[in-house]
GROMACS .gro file of C-alpha atoms in nm:
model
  443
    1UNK     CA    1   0.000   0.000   0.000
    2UNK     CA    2   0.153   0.352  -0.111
    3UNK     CA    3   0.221   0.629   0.168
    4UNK     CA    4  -0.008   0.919   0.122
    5UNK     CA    5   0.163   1.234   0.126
    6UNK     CA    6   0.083   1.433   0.456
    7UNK     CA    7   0.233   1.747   0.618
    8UNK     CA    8   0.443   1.724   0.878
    9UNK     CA    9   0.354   1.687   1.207
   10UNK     CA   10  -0.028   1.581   1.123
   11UNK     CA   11  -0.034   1.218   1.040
   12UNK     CA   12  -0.247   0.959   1.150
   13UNK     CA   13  -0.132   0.725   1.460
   14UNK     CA   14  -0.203   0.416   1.626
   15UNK     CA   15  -0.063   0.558   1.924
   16UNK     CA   16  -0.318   0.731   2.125
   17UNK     CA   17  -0.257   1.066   2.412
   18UNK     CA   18  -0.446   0.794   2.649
   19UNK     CA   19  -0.162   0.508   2.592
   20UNK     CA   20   0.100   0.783   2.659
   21UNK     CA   21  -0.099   0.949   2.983
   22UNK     CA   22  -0.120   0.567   3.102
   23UNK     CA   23   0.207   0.527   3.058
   24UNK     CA   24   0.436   0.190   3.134
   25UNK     CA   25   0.537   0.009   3.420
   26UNK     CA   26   0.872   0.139   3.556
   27UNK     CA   27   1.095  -0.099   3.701
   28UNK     CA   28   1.336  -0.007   3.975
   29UNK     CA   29   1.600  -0.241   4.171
   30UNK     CA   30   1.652  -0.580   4.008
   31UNK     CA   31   1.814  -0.833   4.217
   32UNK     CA   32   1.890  -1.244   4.235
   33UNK     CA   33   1.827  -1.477   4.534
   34UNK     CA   34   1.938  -1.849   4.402
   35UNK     CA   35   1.750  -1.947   4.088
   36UNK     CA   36   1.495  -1.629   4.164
   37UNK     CA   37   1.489  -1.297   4.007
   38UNK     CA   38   1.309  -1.033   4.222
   39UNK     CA   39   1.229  -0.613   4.117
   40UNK     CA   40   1.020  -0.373   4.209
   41UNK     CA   41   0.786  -0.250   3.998
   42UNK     CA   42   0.610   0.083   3.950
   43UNK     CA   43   0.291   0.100   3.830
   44UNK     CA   44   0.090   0.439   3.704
   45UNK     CA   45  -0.209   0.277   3.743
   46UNK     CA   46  -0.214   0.242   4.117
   47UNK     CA   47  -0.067   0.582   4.159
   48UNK     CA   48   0.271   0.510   4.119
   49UNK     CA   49   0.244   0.221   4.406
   50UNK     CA   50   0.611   0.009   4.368
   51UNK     CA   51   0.551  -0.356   4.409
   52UNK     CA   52   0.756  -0.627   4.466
   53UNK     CA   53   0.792  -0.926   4.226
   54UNK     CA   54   1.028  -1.236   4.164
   55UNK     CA   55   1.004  -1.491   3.879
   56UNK     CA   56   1.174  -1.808   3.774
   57UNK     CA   57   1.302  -1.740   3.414
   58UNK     CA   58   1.201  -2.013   3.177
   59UNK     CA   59   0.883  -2.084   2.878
   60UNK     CA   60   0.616  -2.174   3.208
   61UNK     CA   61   0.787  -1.875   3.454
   62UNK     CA   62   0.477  -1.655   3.562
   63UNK     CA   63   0.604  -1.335   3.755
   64UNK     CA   64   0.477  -1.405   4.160
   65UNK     CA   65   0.360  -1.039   4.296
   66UNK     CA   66   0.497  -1.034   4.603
   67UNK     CA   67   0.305  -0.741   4.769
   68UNK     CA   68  -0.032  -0.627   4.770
   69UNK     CA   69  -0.180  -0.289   4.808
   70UNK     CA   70  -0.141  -0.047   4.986
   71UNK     CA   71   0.214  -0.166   5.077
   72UNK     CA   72   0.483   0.009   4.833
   73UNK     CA   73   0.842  -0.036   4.837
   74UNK     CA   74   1.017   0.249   4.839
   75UNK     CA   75   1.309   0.443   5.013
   76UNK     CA   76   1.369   0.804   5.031
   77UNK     CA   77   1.752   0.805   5.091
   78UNK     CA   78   1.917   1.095   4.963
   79UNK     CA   79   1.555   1.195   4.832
   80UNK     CA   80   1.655   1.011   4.505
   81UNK     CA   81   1.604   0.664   4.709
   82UNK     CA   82   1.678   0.320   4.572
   83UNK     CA   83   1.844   0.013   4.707
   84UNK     CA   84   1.453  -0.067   4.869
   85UNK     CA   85   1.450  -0.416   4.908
   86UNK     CA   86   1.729  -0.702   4.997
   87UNK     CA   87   1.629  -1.099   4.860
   88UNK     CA   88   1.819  -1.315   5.071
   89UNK     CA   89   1.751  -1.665   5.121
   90UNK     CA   90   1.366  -1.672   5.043
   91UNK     CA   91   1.304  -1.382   5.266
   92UNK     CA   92   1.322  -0.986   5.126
   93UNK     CA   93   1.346  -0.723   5.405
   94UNK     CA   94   1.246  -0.360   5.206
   95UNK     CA   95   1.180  -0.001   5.282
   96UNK     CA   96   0.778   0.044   5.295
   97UNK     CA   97   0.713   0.359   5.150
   98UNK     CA   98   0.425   0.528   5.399
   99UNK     CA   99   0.713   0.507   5.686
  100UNK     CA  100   1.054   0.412   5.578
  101UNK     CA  101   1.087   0.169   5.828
  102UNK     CA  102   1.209  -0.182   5.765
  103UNK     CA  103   0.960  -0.440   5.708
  104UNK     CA  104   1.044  -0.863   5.712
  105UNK     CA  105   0.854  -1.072   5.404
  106UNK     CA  106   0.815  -1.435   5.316
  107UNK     CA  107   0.671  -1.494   4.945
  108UNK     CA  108   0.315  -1.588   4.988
  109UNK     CA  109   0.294  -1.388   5.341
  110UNK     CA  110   0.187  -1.087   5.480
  111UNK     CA  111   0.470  -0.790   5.573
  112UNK     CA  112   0.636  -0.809   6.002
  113UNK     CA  113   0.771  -0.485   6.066
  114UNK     CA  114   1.105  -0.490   6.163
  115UNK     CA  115   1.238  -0.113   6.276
  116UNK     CA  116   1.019   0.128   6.427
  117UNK     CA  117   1.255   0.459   6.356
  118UNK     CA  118   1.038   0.764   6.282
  119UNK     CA  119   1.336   0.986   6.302
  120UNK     CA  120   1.517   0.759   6.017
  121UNK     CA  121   1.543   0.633   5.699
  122UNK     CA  122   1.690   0.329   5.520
  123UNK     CA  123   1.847   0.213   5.200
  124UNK     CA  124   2.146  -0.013   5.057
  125UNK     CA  125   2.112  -0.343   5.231
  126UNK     CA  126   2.379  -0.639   5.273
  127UNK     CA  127   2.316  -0.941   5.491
  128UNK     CA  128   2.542  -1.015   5.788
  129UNK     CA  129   2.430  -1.409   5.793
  130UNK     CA  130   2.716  -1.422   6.110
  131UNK     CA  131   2.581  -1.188   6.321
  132UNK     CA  132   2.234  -1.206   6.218
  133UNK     CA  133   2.148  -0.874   6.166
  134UNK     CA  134   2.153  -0.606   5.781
  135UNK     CA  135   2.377  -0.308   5.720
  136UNK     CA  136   2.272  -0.082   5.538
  137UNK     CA  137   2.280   0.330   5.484
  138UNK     CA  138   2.074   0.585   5.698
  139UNK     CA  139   1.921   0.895   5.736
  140UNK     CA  140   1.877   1.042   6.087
  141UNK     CA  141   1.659   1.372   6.086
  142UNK     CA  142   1.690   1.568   6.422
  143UNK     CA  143   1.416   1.834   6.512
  144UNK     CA  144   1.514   2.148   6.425
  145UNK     CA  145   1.781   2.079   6.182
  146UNK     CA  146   1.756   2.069   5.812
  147UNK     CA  147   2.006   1.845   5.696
  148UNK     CA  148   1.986   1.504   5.837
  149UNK     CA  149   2.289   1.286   5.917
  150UNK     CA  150   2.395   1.047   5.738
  151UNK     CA  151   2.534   0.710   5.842
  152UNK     CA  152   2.621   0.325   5.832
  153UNK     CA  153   2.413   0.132   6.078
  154UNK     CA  154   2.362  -0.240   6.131
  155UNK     CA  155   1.928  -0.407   6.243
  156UNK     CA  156   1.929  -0.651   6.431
  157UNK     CA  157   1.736  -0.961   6.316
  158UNK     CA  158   1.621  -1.188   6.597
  159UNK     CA  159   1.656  -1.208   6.951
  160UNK     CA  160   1.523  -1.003   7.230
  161UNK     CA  161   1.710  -0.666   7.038
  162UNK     CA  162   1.509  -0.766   6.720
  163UNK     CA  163   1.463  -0.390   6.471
  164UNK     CA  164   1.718  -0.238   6.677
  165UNK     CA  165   1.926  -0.007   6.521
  166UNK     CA  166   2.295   0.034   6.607
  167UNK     CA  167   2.569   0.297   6.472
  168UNK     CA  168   2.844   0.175   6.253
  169UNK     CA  169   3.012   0.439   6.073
  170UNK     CA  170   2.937   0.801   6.125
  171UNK     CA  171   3.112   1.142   5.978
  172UNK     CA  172   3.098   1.145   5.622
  173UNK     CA  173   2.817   1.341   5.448
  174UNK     CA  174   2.704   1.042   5.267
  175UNK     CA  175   2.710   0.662   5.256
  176UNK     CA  176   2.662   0.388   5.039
  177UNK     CA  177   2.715   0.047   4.872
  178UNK     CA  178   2.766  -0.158   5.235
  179UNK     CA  179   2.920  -0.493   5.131
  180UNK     CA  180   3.067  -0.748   5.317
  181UNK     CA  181   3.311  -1.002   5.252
  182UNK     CA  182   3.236  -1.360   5.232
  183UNK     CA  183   3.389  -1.470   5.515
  184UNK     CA  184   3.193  -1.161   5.725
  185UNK     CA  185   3.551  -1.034   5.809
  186UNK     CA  186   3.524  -0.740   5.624
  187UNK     CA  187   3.280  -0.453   5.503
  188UNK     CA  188   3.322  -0.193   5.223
  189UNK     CA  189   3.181   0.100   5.118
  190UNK     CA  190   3.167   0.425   4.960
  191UNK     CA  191   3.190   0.767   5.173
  192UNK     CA  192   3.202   1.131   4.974
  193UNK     CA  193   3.147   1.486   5.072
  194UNK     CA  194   2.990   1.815   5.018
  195UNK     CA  195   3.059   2.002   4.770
  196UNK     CA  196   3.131   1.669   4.559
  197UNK     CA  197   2.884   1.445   4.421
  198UNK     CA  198   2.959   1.072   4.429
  199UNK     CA  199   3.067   1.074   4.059
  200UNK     CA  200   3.368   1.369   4.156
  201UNK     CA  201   3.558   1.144   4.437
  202UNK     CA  202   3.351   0.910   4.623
  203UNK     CA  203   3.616   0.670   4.810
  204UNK     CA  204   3.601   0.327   4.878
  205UNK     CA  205   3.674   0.180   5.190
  206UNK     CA  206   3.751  -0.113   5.360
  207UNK     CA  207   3.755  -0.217   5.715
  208UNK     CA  208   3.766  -0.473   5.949
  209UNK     CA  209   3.451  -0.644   6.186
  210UNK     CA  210   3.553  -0.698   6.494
  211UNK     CA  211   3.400  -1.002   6.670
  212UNK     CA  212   3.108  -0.762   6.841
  213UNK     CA  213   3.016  -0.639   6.476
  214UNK     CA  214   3.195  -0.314   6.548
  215UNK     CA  215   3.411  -0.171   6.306
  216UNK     CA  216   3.796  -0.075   6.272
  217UNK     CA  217   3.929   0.217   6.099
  218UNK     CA  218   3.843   0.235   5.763
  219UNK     CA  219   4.150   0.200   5.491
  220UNK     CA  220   4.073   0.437   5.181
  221UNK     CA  221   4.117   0.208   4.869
  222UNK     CA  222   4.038   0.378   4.615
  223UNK     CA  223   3.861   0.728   4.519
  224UNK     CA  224   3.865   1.060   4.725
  225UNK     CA  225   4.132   1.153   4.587
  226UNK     CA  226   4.034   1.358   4.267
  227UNK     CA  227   3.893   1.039   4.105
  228UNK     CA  228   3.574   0.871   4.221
  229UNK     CA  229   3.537   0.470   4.288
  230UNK     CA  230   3.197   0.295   4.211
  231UNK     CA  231   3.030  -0.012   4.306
  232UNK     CA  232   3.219  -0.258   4.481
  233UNK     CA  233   3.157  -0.651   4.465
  234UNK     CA  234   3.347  -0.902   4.621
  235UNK     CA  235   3.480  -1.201   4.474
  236UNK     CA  236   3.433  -1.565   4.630
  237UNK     CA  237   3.783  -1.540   4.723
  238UNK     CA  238   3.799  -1.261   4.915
  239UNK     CA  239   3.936  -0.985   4.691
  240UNK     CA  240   3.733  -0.646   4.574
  241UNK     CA  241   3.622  -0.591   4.231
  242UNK     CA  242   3.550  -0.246   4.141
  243UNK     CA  243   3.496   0.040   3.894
  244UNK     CA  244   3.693   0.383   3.884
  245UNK     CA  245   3.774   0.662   3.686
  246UNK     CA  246   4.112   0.713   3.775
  247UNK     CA  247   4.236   0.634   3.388
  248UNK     CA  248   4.009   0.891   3.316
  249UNK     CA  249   3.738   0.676   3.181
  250UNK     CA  250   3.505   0.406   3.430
  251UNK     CA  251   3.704   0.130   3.412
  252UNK     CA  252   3.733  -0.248   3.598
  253UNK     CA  253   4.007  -0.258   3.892
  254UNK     CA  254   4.107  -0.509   4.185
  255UNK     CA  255   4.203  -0.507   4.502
  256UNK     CA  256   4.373  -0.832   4.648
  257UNK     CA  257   4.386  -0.738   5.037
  258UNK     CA  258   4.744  -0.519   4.993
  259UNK     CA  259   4.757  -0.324   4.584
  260UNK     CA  260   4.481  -0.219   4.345
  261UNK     CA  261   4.533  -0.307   3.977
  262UNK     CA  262   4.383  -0.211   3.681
  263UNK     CA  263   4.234  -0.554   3.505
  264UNK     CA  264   4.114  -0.301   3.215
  265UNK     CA  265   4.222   0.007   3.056
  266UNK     CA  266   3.918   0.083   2.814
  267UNK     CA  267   3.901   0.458   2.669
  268UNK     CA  268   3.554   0.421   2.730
  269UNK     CA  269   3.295   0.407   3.054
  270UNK     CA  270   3.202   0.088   3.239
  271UNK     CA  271   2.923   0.198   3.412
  272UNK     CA  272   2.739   0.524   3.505
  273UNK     CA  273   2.745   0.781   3.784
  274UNK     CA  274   2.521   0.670   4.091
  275UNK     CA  275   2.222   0.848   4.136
  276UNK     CA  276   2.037   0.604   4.328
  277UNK     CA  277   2.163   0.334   4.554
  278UNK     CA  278   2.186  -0.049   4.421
  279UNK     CA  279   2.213   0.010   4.064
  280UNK     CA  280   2.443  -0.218   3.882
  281UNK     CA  281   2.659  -0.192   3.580
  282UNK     CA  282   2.903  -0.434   3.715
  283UNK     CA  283   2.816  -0.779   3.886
  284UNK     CA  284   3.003  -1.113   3.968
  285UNK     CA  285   2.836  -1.419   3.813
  286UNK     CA  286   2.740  -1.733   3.989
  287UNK     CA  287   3.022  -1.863   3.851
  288UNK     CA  288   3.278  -1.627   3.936
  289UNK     CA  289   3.303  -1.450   3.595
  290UNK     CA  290   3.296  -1.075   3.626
  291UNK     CA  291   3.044  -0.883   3.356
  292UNK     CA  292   2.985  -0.485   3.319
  293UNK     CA  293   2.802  -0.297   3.075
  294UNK     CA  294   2.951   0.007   2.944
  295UNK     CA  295   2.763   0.341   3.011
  296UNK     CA  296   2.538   0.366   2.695
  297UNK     CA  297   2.400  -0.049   2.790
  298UNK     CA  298   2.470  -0.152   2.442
  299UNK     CA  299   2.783  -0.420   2.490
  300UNK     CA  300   2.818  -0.644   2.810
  301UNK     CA  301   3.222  -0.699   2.882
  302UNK     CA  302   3.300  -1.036   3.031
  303UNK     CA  303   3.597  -1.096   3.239
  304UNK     CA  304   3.651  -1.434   3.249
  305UNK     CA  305   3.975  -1.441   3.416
  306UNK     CA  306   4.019  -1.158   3.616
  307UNK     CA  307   4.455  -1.324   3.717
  308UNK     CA  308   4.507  -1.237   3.358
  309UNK     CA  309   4.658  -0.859   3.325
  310UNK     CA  310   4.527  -0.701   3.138
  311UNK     CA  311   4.192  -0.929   3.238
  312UNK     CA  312   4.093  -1.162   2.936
  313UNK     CA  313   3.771  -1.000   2.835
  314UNK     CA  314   3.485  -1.033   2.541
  315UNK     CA  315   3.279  -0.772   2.439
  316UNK     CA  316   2.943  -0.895   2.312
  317UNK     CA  317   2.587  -0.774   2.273
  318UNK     CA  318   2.247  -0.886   2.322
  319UNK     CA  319   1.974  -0.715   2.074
  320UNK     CA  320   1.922  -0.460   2.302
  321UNK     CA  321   1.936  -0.114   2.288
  322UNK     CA  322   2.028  -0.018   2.668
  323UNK     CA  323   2.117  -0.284   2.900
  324UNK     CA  324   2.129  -0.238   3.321
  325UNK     CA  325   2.056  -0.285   3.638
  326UNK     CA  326   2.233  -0.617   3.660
  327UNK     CA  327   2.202  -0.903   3.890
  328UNK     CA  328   2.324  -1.219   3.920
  329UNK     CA  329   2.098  -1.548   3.978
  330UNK     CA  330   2.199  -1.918   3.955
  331UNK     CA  331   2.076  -1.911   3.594
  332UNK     CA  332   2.314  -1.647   3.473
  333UNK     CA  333   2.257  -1.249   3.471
  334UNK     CA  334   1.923  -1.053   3.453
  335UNK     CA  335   1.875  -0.709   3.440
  336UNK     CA  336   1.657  -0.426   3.254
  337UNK     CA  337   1.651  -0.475   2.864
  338UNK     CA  338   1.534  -0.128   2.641
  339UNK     CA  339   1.459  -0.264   2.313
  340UNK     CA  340   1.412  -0.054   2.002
  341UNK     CA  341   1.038  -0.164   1.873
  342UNK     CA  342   0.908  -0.336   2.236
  343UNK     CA  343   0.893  -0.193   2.594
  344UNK     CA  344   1.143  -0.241   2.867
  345UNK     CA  345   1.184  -0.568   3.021
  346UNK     CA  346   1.322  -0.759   3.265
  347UNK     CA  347   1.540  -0.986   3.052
  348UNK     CA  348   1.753  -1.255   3.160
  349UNK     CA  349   2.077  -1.439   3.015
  350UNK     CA  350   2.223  -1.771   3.055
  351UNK     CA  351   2.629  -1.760   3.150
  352UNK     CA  352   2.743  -1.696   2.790
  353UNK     CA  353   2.467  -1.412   2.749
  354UNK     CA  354   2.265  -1.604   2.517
  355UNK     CA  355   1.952  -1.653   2.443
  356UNK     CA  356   1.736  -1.368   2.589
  357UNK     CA  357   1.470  -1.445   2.787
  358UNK     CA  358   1.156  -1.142   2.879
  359UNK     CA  359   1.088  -1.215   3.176
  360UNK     CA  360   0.856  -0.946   3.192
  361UNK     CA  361   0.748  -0.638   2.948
  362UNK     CA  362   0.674  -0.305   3.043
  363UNK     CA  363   0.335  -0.233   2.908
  364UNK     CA  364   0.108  -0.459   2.708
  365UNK     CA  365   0.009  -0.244   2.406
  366UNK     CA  366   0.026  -0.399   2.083
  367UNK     CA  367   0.270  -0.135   1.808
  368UNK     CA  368   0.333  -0.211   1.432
  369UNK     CA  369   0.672  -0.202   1.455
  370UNK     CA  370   0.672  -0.006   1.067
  371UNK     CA  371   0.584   0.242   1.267
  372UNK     CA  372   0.820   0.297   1.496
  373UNK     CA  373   1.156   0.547   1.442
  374UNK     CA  374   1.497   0.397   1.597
  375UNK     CA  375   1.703   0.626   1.772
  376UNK     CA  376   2.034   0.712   1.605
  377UNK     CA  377   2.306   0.804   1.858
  378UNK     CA  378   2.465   1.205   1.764
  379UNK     CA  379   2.711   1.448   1.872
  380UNK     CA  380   2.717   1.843   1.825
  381UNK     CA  381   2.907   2.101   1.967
  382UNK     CA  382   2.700   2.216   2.308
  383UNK     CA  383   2.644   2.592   2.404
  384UNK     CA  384   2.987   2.527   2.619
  385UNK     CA  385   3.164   2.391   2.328
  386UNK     CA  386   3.191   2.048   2.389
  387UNK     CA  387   3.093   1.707   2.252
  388UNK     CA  388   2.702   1.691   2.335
  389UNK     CA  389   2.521   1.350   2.280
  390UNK     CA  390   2.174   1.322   2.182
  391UNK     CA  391   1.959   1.030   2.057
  392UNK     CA  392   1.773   1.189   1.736
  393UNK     CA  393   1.428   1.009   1.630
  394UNK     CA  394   1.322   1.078   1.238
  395UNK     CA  395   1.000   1.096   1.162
  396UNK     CA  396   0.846   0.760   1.064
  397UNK     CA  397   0.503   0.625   1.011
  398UNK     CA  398   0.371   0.316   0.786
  399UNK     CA  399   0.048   0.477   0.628
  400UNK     CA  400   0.230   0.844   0.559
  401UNK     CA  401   0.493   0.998   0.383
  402UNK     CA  402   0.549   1.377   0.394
  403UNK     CA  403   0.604   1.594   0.086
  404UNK     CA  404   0.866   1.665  -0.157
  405UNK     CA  405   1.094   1.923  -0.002
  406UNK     CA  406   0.892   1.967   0.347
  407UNK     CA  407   1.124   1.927   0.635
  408UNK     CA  408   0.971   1.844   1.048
  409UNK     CA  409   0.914   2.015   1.302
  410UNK     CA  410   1.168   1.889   1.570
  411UNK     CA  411   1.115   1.870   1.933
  412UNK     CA  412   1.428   1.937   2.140
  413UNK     CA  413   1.421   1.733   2.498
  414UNK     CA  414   1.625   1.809   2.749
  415UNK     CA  415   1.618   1.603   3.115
  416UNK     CA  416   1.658   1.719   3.426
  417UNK     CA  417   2.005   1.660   3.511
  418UNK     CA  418   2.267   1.604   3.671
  419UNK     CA  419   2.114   1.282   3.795
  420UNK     CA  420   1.928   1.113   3.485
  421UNK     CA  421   2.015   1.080   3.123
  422UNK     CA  422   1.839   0.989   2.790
  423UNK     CA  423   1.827   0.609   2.663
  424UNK     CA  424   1.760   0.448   2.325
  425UNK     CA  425   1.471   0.232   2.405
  426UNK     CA  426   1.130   0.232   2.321
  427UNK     CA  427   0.953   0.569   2.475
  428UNK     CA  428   0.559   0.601   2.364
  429UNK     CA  429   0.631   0.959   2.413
  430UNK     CA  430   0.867   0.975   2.160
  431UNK     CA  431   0.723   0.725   1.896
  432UNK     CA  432   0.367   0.955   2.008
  433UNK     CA  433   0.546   1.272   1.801
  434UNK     CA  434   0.765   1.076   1.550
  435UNK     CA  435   0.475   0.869   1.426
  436UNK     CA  436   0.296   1.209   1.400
  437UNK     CA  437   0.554   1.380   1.125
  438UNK     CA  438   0.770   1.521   1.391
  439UNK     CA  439   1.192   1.475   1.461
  440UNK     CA  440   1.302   1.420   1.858
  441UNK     CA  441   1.650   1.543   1.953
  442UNK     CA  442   1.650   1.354   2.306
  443UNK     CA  443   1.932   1.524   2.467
   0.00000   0.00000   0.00000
């Protein structure tokens, strides 16, 4: 069937103002627990409530929703929250939204509260199985002051001192990313100050746990120093994987207990600057191989022998358009998928990051993928001079062509920065314009 020729910016579309006001389920922290993948889930619908779900991947895998209304997981850390919910061992602890306490939750059961802190919030949990208890980052808001303090603190999980809350670490201006080693020996984490913003020099620590849970003095790593270190894992063996930008780009280092080393020297970014707590561009696998997706989510680097140096690593790629938010399950790695001509998902890939498996979409509405424009990654010189990157959307539609000569109208979007950034999957915003006869510069 022949395009009819149509002015710019007025033809037809399947897409209607109601499927963009409806919009699409937003999904937030994506983490593994054994053969289990568990997120939350934001839904417009319920007025922006954030469940909790977990699914097996596989053809028969049905997501579980883990909590029902009115309960919403959510923390308020930092204002920009995150790191809401912990999956360990069949049980998730997460933030409830209403009260940012702490609540306990078995799959198939009803929420136990755990803290009772009005004066605090929570975010950023890790599981001290030893000591029976989560660490985690906190907000403390005193009456009368504006500015809450910020700290490491450990809740206690059973016993007669069950939900209560006990200082760990205390004096920097911000927290996060609470790890501890396998063993339980040792705990790291990020610290950073004011004026800087975790992506200018957060540092990573590590200390040691005494055999009361306290802590020793913290040994700077890495960061603080001009640079800024990111999201630190631990291997099985005891060492520290992490990513920093002292090359100048993001890139993978180690530290074995005494020296940091660089296992790659990339002249691009691994990862992105945190803006909430617990999201992953870098993760250790189930089976000890160490992925990270570089900052635009298009190519997964796996390092499959992180002795090597440089570490022996393969770049490959998945169909997506933006990758993130990784976990790791006993299945392989899951995380959320943007695709080009289908919604967000919550995809998951075997150990060799092949084949892709939805495990679940981010809306339901049917598009003719003729339809659809595919964003095509620019540069241009910004106002400042420099390099700016945009994703730029042509016009495109199935039934319409535009005519001879005419050139679109162009939309110019801009986000609110410094702590978000455009992506190149599927937006029904976008496709709502381009399938209309009008150009999107996403910024």
């Amino acid at each position: 069937m022949a395009k009819q020729s149509i002015p710019y910016g007025l033809w037809p579309s399947s897409i209607a103002p109601a499927d963009v006001a409806a919009g699409a389920r937003r999904f937030g922290l994506v983490q593994g627990d054994g053969p289990w993948i568990y997120w939350t889930e934001g839904r417009p619908a319920e007025k922006g409530r954030q469940t909790l779900l977990r699914a097996k991947p596989g053809a028969k895998s049905k997501p579980q929703d883990l909590l029902a209304a009115p309960w919403s997981a959510r923390s308020r850390v930092h204002e920009y929250g995150g790191g809401e919910f912990l999956a360990a061992g069949d049980v998730v602890y997460f933030v409830n939204d209403a009260d940012q306490d702490v609540y306990e939750l078995s799959p198939g059961g009803e929420p136990t509260r755990l803290t009772n802190e009005p004066a605090m919030r929570f975010a950023d949990f890790a599981l001290d199985r030893p000591r029976r208890r989560l660490i985690c980052v906190a907000e403390r808001y005193a009456k009368g002051r504006h500015n809450p303090d910020n700290l490491l603190v450990a809740i206690a999980l059973e016993g007669a001192n069950r939900g209560h809350v006990t200082e760990l670490a205390t004096g920097r201006d911000f927290y996060a990313w609470p790890r501890l080693s396998p063993d339980g020996k040792c705990l790291a984490f990020l610290g950073w100050d004011l004026p800087d913003m975790p992506w200018d020099q957060a540092a990573l620590f590590v200390c040691g746990v005494a055999a009361d849970g306290g802590l020793d003095r913290p040994r700077r790593i890495a960061g603080g120093d001009g640079s800024a270190a990111m999201q630190p894992t631990w291997l099985a063996d005891g060492r520290l994987v992490f990513l920093a930008d002292g090359l100048g780009q993001g890139n993978l280092a180690l530290w074995d207990g005494g020296a940091v080393r660089w296992l790659s020297r990339f002249s691009f970014d691994l990862g992105a600057p945190m803006w909430t707590f617990g999201v992953r561009s870098l993760v250790v696998a189930r089976d000890g191989g160490v992925c990270a997706v570089d900052a635009h989510g298009i190519s997964i680097n796996l390092f499959s022998d992180v002795n090597a140096d440089p570490a022996t690593s393969v770049q490959s790629t998945i169909g997506a358009k933006d990758f993130g938010s990784l976990a790791a399950f006993d299945g392989g790695i899951a995380g959320i998928a943007g695709f080009a001509k289908a919604p967000a998902a919550i995809a998951a890939l075997d150990d060799r990051n092949r084949p892709t498996i939805i495990v679940r979409t981010g809306a339901d509405l049917a598009l003719d993928p003729r339809g659809l424009s595919i964003s095509k990654l620019v540069t241009f010189a910004g106002g400042d001079g420099k390099e700016t990157f945009a994703h730029y959307y042509a016009p495109t539609n199935a039934a319409a062509r535009a005519p001879a000569g005419a050139l679109p109208p162009t939309l110019v979007l801009a986000h609110g920065g410094p702590t978000s950034k455009s992506n190149a999957g599927l937006s029904l915003r976008i496709q709502f314009y381009s399938s209309r006869g009008f150009a999107v510069l996403d910024v």
